[in-house]
Structures are given as structure tokens and as C-alpha cells.
Coordinates of C-alpha atoms in Angstrom, one line a residue:
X238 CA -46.4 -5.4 -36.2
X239 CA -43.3 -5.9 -36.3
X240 CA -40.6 -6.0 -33.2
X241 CA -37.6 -4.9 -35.6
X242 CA -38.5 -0.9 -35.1
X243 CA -39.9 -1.2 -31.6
X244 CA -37.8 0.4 -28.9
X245 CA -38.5 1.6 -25.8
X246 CA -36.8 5.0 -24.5
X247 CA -37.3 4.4 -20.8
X248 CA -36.6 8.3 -20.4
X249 CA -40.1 9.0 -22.2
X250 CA -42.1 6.3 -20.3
X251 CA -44.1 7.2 -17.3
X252 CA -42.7 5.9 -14.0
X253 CA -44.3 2.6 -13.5
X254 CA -44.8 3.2 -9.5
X255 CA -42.9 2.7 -6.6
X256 CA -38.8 1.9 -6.9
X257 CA -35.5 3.6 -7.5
X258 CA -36.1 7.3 -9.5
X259 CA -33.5 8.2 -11.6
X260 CA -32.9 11.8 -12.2
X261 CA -31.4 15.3 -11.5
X262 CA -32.9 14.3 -8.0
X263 CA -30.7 11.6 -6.9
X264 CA -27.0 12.5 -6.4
X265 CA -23.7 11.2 -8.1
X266 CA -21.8 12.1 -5.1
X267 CA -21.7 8.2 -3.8
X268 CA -21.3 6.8 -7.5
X269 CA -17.9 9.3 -8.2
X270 CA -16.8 7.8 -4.0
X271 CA -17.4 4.5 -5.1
X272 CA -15.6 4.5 -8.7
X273 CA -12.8 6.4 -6.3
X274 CA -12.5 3.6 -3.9
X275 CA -12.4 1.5 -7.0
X276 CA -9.6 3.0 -9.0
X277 CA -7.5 3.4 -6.1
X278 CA -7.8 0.3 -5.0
X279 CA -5.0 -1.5 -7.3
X280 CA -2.4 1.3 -6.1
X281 CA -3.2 0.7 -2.4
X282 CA -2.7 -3.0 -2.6
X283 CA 0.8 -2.6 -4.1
X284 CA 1.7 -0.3 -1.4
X285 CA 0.3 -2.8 1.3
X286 CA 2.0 -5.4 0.1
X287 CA 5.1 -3.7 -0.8
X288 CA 4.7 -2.6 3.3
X289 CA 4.1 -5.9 4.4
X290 CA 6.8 -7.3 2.7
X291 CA 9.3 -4.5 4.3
X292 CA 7.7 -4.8 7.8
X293 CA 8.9 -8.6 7.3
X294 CA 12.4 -7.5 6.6
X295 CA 12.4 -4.8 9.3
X296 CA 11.3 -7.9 11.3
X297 CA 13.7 -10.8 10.7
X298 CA 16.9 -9.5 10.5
X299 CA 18.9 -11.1 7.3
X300 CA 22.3 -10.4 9.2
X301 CA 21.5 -13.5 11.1
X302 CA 21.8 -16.2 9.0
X303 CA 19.0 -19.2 8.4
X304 CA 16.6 -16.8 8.2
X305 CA 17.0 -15.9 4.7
X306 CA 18.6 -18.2 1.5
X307 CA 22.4 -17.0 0.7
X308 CA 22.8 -16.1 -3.2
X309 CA 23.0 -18.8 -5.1
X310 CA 26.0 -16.8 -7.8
X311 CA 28.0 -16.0 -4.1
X312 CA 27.9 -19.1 -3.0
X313 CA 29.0 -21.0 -5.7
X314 CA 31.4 -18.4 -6.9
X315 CA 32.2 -15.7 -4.6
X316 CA 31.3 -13.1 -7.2
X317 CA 28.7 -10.1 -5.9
X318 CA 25.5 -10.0 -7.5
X319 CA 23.7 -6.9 -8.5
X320 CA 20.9 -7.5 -5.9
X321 CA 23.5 -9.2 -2.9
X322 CA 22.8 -7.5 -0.1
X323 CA 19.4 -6.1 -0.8
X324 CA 17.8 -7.8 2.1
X325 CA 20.1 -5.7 4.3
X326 CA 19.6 -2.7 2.8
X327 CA 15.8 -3.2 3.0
X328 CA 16.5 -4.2 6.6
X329 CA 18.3 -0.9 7.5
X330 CA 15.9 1.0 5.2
X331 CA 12.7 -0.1 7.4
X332 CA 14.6 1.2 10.2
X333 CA 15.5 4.0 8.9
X334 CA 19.4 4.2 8.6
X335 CA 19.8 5.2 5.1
X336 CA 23.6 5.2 5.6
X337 CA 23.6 1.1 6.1
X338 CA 21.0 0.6 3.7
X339 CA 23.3 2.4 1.1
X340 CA 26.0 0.7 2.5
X341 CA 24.6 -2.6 1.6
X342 CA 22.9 -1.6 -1.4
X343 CA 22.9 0.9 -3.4
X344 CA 21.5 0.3 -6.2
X345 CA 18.4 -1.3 -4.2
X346 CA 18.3 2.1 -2.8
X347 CA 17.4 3.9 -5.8
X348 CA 14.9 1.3 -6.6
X349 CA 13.5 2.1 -3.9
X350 CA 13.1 5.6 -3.8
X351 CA 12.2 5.1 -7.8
X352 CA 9.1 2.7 -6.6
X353 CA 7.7 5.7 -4.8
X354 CA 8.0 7.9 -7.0
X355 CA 6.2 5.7 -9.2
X356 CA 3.4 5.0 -6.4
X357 CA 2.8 8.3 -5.4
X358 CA 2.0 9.1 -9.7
X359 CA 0.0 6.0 -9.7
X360 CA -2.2 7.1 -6.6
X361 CA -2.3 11.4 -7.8
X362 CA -2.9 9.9 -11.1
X363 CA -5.7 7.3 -9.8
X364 CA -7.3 10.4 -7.4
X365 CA -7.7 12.4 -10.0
X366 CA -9.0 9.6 -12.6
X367 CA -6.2 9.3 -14.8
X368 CA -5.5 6.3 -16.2
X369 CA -2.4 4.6 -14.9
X370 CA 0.8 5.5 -15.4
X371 CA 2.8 3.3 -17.9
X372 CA 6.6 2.5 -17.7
X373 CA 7.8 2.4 -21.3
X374 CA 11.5 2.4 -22.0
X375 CA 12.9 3.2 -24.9
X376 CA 15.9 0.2 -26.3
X377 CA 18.7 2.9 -25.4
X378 CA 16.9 3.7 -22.0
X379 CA 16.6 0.0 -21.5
X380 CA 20.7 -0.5 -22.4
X381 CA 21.0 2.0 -19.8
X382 CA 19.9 0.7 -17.1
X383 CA 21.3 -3.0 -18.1
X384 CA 24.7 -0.9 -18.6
X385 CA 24.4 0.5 -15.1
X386 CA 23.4 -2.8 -13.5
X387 CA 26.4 -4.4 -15.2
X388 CA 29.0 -1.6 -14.3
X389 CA 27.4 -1.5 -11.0
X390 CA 27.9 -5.6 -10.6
X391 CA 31.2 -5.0 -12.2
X392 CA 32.6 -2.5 -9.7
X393 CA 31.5 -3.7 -6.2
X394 CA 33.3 -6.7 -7.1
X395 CA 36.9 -5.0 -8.1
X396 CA 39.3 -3.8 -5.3
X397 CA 39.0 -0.3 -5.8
X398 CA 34.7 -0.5 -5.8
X399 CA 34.7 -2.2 -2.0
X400 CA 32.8 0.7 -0.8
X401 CA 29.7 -0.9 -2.7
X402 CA 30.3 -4.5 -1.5
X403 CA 27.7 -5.2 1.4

């Protein structure tokens, strides 16, 4: 006899005796909790550490200086950086005065409000079992933002643009 045709349909096979039953008699109901835990557990570590890392800011205050590097483009040429001022605004943000925080930063600001908005997707989407969601910009969306960024970095520098300077 050969072994080539031989297979086993464990389904059709008598139980063998004592052990684990499978079945309509045992319940998925852990299984679906478990695979739950499991899917939302990527989400939930980017919002912890995203948390931990703004509960450090809320902590050590970057207005007092040494506690925090200065920006290596302002120091060495005075010019404004997109991100200068970000730790400020994230400071003032973790407290809750969204008036310095978009005094500081603005543009930070919207990343941060975008960065929820993407969380709170990833974790309906993850609840529900739906893949991830997946940021894919198009070239003209991605000149977009680099054109805002620029006219952004642009501005706060200029005279008239002061109003963004932190």
C-alpha cells in the first residue's frame, strides 16, 4: 500500500478519548476576543507611545533651555525651520492651551490633530477587523504638502508672516 493516497480526515475519525473536543460545542467567543486584543494591539502602542512621548513634553518644559537641543538650521543661521518651535507647541498642547500651541506652531498643530484622525480610523478600522488603513499620496498630493511646508517655512520667516514665528 501505498502512503501517496492515504489521508486522514480527522473530522471522520472517531474521537480517540479524553482531550480538547472541537465542534459546534465549544465557543468562538474567546478566539474572536483574542484575535481582537491582537489586531488592536499595534494601534494602542502607537497611541501609548505617542502619549508617553507628550506626557514628557507636558513634563519638561522646552521654554527652559538645556532641557531640549536648539535647531541645528537656527542656530547656525537664524532662519525658522518648518518644525522650530514644535516642542512648545506640544508643550502647550499637553496642557491644553491650543492658543500657545498654535502660537508656536502651527503647522505641528495640524499634524497633530491629522495623527488622530488617523488613529481613531486605525483603531474603528482594527475593532471592526479591517485591515489597516494606508496613507497613499498621490505625486500632486505629495507636492502639496511639500508646497505648503515650504510656503509655510517661507512665511514665518518674512516680516509680514511673524504671527507664525514661535
Amino acid at each position: 500500500m501505498s502512503g501517496e493516497n492515504q489521508q486522514v480526515d480527522a473530522s471522520s475519525t472517531p474521537d480517540a478519548g479524553p482531550g480538547p473536543q472541537t465542534g459546534p460545542a465549544v465557543s468562538a467567543v474567546p478566539a474572536e476576543r483574542a484575535s481582537r486584543a491582537r489586531r488592536l494591539a499595534a494601534p494602542a502602542l502607537y497611541l501609548a507611545a505617542a502619549g508617553a512621548a507628550f506626557a514628557y513634553v507636558g513634563a519638561v518644559d522646552p521654554n527652559e533651555p538645556g532641557h531640549y537641543p536648539v535647531c541645528p538650521l537656527l542656530r547656525l543661521t537664524g532662519v525658522l525651520c518648518p518644525g522650530c518651535g514644535g516642542l512648545r507647541s506640544a508643550h502647550a498642547f499637553a496642557h491644553g492651551d491650543l492658543a500657545a500651541a498654535f502660537g508656536s506652531n502651527a503647522l505641528a498643530v495640524a499634524g497633530y490633530f491629522v495623527f488622530a484622525g488617523f488613529m481613531a480610523l486605525w483603531l474603528v478600522r482594527a475593532f471592526r477587523g479591517r485591515p489597516a488603513p494606508r496613507i497613499v499620496l498621490r505625486p500632486a498630493h505629495s507636492w502639496a504638502v511639500g508646497a505648503v511646508v515650504l510656503v509655510f517655512a517661507v512665511v514665518r520667516n518674512l516680516s509680514f508672516g511673524s504671527a507664525l514665528a514661535p
